[in-house]
mmCIF file of C-alpha atoms and ligand atoms in Angstrom:
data_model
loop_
_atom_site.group_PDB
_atom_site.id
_atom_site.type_symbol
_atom_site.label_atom_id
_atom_site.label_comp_id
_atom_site.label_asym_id
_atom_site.label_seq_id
_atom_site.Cartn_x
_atom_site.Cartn_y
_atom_site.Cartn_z
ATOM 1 C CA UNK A 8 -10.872 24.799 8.879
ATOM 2 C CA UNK A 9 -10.257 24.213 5.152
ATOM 3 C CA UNK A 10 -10.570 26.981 2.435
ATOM 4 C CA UNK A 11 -12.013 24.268 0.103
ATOM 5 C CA UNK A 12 -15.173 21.732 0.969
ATOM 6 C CA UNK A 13 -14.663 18.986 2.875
ATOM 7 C CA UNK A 14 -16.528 16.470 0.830
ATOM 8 C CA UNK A 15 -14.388 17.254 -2.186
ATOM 9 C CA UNK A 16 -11.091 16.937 -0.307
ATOM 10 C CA UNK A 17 -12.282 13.529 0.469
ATOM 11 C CA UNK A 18 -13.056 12.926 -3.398
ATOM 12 C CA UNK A 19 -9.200 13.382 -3.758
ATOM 13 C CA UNK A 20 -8.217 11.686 -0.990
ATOM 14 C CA UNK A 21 -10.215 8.649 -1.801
ATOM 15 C CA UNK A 22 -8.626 9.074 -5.493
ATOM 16 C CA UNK A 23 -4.839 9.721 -3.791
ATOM 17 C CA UNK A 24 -5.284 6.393 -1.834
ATOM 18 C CA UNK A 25 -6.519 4.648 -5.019
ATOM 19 C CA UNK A 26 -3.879 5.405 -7.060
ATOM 20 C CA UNK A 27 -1.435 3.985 -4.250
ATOM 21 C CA UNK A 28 -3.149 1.341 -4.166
ATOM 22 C CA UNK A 29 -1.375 -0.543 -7.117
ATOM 23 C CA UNK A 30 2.423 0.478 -5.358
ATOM 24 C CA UNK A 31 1.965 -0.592 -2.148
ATOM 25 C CA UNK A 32 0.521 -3.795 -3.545
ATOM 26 C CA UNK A 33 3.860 -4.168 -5.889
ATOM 27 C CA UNK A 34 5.944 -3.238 -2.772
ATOM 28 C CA UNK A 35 5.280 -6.129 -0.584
ATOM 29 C CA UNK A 36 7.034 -8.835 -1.816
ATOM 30 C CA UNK A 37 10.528 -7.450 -1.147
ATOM 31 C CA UNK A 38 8.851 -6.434 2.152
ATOM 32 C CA UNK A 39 8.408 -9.078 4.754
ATOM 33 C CA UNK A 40 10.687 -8.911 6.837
ATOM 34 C CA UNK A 41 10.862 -6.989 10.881
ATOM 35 C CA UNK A 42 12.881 -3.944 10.585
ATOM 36 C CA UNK A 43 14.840 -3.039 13.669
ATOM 37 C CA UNK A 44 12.030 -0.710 14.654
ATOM 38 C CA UNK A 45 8.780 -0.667 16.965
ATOM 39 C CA UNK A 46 5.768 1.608 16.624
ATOM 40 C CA UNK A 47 4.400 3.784 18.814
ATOM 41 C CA UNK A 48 2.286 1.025 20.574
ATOM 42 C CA UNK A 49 5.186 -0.728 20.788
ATOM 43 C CA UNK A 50 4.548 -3.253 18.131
ATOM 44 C CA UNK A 51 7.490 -4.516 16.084
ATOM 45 C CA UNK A 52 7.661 -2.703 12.107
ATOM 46 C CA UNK A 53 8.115 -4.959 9.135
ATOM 47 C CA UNK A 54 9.587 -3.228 6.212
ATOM 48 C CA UNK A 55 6.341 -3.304 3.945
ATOM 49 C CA UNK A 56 4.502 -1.090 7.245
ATOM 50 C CA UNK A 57 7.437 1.454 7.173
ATOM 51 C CA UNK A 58 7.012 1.475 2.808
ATOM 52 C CA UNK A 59 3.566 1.978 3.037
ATOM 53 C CA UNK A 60 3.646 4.513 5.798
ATOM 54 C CA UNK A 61 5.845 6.809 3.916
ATOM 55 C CA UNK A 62 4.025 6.345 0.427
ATOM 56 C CA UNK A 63 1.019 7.569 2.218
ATOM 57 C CA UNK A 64 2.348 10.628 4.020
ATOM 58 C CA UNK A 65 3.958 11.617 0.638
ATOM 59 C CA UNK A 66 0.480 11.353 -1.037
ATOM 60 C CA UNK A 67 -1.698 12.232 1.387
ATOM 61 C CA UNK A 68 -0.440 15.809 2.927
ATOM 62 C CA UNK A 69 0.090 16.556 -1.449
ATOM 63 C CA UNK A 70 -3.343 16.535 -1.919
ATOM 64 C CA UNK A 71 -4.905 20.062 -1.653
ATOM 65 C CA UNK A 72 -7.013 20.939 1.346
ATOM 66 C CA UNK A 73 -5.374 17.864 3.734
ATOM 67 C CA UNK A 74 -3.754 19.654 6.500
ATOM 68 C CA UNK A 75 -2.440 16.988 8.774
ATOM 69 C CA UNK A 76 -1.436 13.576 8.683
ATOM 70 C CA UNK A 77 -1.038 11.199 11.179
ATOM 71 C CA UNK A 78 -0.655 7.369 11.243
ATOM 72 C CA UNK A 79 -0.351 4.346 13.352
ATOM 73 C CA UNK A 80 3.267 4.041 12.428
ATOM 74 C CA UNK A 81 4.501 7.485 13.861
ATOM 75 C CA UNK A 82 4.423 9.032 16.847
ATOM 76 C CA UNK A 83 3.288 12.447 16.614
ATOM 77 C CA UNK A 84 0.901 14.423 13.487
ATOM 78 C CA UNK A 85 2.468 15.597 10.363
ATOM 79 C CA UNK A 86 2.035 19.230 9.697
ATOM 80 C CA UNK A 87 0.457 20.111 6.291
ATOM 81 C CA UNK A 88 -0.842 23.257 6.180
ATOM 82 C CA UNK A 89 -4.846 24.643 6.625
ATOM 83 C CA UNK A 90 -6.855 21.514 5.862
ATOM 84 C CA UNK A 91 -8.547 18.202 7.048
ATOM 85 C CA UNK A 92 -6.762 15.695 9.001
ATOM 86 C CA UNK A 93 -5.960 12.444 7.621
ATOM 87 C CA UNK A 94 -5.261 9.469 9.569
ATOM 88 C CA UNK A 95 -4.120 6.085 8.375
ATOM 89 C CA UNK A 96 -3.601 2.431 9.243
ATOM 90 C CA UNK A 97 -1.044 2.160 6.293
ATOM 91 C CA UNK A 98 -1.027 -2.100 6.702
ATOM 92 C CA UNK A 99 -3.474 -3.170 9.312
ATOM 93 C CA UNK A 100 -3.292 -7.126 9.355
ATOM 94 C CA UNK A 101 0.684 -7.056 8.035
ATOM 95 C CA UNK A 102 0.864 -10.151 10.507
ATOM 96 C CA UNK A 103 -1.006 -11.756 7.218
ATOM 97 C CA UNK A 104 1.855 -10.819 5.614
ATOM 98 C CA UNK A 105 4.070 -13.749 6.552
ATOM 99 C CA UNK A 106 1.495 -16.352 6.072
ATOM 100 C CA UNK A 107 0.147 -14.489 2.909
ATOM 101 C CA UNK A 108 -3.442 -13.761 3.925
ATOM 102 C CA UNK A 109 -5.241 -10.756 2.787
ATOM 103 C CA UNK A 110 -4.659 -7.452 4.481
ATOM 104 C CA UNK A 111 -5.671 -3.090 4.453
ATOM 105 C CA UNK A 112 -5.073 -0.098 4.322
ATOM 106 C CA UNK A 113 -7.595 2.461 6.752
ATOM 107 C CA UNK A 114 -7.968 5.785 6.032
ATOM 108 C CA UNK A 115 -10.535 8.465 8.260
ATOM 109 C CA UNK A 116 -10.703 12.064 7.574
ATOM 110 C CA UNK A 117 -11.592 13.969 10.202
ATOM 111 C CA UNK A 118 -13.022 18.294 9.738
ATOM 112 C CA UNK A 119 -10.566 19.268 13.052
ATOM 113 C CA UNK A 120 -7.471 18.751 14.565
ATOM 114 C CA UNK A 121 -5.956 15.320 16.096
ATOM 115 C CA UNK A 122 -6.853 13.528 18.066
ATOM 116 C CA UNK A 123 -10.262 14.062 16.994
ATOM 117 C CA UNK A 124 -14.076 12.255 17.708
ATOM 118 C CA UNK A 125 -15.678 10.234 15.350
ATOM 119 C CA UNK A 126 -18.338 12.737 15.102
ATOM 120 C CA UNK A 127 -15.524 14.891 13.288
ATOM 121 C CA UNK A 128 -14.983 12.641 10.637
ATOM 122 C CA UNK A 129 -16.052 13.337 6.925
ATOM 123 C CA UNK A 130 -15.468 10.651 5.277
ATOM 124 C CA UNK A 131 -13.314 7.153 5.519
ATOM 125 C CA UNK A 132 -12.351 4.267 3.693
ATOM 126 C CA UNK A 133 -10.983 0.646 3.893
ATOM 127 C CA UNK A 134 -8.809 -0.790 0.931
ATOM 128 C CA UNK A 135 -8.906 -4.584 0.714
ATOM 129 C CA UNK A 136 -5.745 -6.251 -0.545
ATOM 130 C CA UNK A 137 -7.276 -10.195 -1.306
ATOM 131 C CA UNK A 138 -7.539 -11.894 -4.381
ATOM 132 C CA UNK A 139 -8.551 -8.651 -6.114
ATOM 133 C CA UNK A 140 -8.389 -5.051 -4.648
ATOM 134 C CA UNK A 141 -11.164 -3.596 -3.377
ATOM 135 C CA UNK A 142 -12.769 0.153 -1.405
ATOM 136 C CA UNK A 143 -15.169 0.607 0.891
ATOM 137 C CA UNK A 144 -15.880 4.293 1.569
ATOM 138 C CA UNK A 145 -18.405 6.115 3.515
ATOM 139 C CA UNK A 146 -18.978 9.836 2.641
ATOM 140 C CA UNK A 147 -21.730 12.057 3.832
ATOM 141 C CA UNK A 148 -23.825 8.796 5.477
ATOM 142 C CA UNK A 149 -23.636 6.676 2.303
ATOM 143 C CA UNK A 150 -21.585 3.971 1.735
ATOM 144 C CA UNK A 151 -19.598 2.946 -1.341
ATOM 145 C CA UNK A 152 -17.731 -0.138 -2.972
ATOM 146 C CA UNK A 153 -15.279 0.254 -5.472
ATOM 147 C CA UNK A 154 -12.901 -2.141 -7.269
ATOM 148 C CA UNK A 155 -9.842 -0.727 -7.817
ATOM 149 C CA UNK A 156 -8.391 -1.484 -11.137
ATOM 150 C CA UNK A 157 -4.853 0.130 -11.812
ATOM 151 C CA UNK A 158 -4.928 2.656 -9.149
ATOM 152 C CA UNK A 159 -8.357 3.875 -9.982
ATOM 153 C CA UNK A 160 -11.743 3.337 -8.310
ATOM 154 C CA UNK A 161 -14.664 2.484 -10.745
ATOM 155 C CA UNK A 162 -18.197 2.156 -8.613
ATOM 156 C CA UNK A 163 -19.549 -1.647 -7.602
ATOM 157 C CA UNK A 164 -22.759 0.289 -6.012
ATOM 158 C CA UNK A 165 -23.901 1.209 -2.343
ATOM 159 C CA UNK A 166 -22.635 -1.239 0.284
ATOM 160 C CA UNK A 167 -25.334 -2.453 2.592
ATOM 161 C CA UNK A 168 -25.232 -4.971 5.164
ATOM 162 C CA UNK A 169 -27.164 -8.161 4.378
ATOM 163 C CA UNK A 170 -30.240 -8.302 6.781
ATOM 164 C CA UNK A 171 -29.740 -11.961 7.392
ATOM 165 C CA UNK A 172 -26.560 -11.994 9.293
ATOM 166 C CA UNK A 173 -24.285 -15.547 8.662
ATOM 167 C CA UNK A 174 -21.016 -14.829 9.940
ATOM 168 C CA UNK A 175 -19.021 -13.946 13.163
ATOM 169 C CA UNK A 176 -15.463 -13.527 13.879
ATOM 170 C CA UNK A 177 -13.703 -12.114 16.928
ATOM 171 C CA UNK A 178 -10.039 -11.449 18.168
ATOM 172 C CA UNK A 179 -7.864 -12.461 21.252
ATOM 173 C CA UNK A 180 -7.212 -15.293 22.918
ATOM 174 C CA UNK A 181 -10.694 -17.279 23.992
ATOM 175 C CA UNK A 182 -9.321 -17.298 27.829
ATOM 176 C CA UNK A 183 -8.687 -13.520 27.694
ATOM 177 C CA UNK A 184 -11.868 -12.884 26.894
ATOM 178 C CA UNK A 185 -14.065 -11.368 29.586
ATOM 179 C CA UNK A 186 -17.058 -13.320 31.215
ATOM 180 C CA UNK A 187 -19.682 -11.216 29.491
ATOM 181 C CA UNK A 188 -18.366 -11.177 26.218
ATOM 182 C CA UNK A 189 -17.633 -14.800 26.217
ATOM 183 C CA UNK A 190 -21.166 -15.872 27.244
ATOM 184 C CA UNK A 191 -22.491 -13.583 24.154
ATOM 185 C CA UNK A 192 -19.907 -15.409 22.184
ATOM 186 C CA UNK A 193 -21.251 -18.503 22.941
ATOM 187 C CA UNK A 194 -24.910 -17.737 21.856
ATOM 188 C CA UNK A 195 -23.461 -16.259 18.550
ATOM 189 C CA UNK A 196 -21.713 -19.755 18.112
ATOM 190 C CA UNK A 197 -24.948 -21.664 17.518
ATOM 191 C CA UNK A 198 -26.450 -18.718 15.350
ATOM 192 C CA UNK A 199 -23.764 -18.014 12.620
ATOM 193 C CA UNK A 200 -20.659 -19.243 11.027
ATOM 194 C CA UNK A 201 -17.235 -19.005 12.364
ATOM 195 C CA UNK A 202 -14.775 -16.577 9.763
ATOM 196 C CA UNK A 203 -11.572 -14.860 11.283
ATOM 197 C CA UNK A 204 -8.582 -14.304 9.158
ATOM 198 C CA UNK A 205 -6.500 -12.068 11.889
ATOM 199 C CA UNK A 206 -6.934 -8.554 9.645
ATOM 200 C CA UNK A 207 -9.712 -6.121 10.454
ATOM 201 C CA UNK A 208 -10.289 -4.885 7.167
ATOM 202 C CA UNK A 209 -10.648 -8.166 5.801
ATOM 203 C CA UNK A 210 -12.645 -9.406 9.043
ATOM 204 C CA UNK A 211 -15.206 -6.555 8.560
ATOM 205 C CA UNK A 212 -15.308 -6.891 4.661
ATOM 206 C CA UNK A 213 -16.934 -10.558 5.188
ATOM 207 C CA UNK A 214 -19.025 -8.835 7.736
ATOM 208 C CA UNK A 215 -20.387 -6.487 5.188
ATOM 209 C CA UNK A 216 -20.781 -8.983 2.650
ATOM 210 C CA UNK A 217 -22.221 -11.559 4.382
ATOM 211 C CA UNK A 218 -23.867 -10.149 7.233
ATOM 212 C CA UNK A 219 -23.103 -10.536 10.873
ATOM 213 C CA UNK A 220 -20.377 -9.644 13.922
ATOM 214 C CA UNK A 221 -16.807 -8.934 14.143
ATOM 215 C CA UNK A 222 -15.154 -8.065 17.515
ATOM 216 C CA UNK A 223 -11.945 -7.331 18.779
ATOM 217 C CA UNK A 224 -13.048 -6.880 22.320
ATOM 218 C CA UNK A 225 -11.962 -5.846 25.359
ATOM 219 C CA UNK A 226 -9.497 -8.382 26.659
ATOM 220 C CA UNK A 227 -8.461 -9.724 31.070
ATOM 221 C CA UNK A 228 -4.945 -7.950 30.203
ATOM 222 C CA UNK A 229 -5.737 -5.190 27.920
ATOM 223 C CA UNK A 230 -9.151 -3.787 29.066
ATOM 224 C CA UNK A 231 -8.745 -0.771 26.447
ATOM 225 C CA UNK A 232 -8.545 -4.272 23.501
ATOM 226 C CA UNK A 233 -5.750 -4.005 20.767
ATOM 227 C CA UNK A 234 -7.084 -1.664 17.767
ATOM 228 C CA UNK A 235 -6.782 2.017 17.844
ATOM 229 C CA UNK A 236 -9.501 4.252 17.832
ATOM 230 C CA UNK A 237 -8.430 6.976 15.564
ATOM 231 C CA UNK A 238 -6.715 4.762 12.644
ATOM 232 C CA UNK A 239 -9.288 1.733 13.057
ATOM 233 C CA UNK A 240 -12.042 1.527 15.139
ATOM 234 C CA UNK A 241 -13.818 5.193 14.525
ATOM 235 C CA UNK A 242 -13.543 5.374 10.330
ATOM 236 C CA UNK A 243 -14.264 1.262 10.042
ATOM 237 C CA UNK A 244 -17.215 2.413 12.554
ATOM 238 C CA UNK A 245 -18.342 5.073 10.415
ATOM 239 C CA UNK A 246 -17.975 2.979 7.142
ATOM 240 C CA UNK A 247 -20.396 0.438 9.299
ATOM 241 C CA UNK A 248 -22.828 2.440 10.347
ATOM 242 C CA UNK A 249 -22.975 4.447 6.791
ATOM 243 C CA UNK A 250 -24.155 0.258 5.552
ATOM 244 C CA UNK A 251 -26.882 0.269 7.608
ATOM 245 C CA UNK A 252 -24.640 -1.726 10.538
ATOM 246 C CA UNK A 253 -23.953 -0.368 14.115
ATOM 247 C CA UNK A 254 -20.537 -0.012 16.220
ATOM 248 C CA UNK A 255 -19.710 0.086 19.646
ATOM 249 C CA UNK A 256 -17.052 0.078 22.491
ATOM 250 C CA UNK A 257 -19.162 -1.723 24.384
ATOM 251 C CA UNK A 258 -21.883 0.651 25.444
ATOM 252 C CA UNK A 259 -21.949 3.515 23.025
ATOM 253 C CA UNK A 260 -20.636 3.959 19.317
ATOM 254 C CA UNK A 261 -17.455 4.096 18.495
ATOM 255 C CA UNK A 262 -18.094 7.201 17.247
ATOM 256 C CA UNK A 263 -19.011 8.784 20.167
ATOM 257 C CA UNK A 264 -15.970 7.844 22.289
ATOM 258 C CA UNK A 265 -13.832 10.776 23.555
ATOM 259 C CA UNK A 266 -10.516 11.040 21.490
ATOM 260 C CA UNK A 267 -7.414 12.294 24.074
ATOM 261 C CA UNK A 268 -4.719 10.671 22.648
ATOM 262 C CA UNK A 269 -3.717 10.038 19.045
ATOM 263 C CA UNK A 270 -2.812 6.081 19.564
ATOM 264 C CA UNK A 271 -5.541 5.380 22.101
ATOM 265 C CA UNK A 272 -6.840 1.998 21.717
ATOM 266 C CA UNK A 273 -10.636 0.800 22.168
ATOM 267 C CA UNK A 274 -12.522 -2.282 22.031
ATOM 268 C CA UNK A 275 -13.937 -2.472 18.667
ATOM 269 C CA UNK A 276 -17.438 -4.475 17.714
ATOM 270 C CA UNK A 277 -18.849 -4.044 14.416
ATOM 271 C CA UNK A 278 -22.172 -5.556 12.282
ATOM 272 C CA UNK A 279 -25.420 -5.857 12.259
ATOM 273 C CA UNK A 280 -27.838 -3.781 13.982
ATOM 274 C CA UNK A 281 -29.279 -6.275 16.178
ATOM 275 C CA UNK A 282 -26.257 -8.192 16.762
ATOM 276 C CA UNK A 283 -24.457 -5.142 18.230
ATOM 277 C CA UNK A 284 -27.328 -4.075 20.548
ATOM 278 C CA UNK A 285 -27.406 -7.522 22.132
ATOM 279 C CA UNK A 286 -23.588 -7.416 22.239
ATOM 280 C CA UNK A 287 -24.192 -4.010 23.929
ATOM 281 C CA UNK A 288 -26.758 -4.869 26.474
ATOM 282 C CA UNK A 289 -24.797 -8.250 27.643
ATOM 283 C CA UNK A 290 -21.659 -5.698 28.271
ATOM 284 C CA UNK A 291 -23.395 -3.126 29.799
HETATM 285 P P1 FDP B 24 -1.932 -6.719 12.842
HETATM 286 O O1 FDP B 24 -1.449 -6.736 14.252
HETATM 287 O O2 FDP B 24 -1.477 -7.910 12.030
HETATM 288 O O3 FDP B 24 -1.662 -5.416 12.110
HETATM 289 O O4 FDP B 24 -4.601 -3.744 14.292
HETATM 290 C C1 FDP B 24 -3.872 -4.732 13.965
HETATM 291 C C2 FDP B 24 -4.412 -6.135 13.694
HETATM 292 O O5 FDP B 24 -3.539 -6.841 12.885
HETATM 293 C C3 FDP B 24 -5.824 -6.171 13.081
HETATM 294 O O6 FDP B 24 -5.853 -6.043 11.698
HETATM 295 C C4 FDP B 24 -6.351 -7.518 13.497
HETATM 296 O O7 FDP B 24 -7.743 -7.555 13.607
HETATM 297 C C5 FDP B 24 -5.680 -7.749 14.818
HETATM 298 O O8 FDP B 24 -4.566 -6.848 14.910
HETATM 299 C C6 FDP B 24 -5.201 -9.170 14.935
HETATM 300 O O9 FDP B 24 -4.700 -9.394 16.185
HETATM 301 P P2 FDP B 24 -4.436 -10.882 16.734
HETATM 302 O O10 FDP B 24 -3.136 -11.281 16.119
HETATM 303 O O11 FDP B 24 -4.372 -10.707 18.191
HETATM 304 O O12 FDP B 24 -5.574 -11.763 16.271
#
């Protein structure tokens, strides 16, 4: 649907998110505080999610070849022109930002119009915002990490998943969880080591480093779980499974659920292989 390649539109959109990088990380201070605002899953807006939002749309839709952009943050797609779509998860974790804990941007890139299956997508990307700021991106089945060091991305090598798994750390309230899920959680207890920090990006990124699980799953009250498949749970799935990991809803990958709304949510479980087939086969 794009005059130019695919891959090389994601070059510059991997380059365009980057290079905000650096600004959105200088814009949170003054930033966090709730505007008088909710999104469109009816979440309440703090003033850095809003910044970083619009920062995004105004790079995003300028780089050549992107022809829609859509986010977590707004309710309907952004018209660019002929192109790829872009979606984002401008701040995902800005909870963190109150308590100062690290938080991420999410990026997918999807070859056909929203909402869109994970099977469209042509590349994706996390940026880390911890101690030092940091890119996973998956293009074309490989997996990347960069630091990025005043708004550009130098190389750290191909991120794999560790083979011996160590970690584990899943979302929602232990009494919402569902029977199933919390009698897997209990076996994973006595395996591996407990490490939440209430932001995906940063949840998965010890994942990936360390080896092991990360869930948000489905929860009593919200069987559909609280991340959204287009701006989190499909690219951070693709970044996985590019690392040698696996992801699932629960019974298939997360990049094989059907898309039909733009802010759909899904239950999200990411890691190891192993770890997500016997997740999968205790849900199933
Ligand atoms: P947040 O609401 O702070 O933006 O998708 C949003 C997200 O954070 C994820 O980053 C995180 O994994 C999850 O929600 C945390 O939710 P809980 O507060 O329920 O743990």
């Amino acid at each position: 649907m794009t005059e130019r390649a695919p891959a090389a539109v994601v070059d510059d959109v991997l380059d365009a998110v980057a290079a905000a990088a650096p600004e959105i990380r200088d814009g949170l201070p003054g930033r966090r505080r709730h505007i008088d605002d909710t999104n469109p899953s009816g979440e309440t807006v703090l003033a850095a999610d809003d910044f970083a939002d619009d920062l995004l749309e105004r790079r995003l839709t300028a780089v050549d070849g992107v022809g829609a952009y859509a986010s977590e943050e707004r309710e309907s797609v952004v018209d660019a022109g002929d192109g790829v779509s872009v979606t984002c998860d401008p701040l995902d974790g800005s909870s963190n930002l109150k308590s100062n804990n690290p938080m991420g941007t999410v990026v997918g890139v999807y070859d056909a119009a929203l909402p869109a299956s994970g099977r469209d997508l042509v590349g994706a990307a996390y940026v880390l915002f911890g101690p030092v700021t940091t890119m996973g991106a998956a293009v074309d089945g490989e997996a990347t990490e960069y630091l990025v060091d005043d708004g550009v991305r130098d190389s750290l090598g191909a991120l794999t998943i560790p083979d011996d798994p160590t970690v584990y750390g899943f979302g929602g309230r232990v009494p919402e969880w569902p029977g199933d899920f919390a009698a897997y959680a209990d076996a994973v207890e006595s395996e591996l080591k407990l490490r939440y920090g209430g932001a995906m990006v940063a949840d998965v990124a010890q994942v990936l480093t360390y080896g092991g699980v990360f869930a948000y799953p489905a929860l009593r009250s919200a069987p559909d779980g609280k991340l959204r498949l287009l701006f989190e749970g499909a690219p951070m799935g693709y970044i996985v499974e590019a690392a040698g990991g696996r992801s699932s809803d629960g019974t298939r990958s997360l990049l094989d659920v059907d898309a039909d709304d733009l802010h759909q949510r899904v239950p999200v479980h990411l890691g190891n292989a192993d770890l997500v087939t016997r997740l999968q086969s205790r849900l199933d």
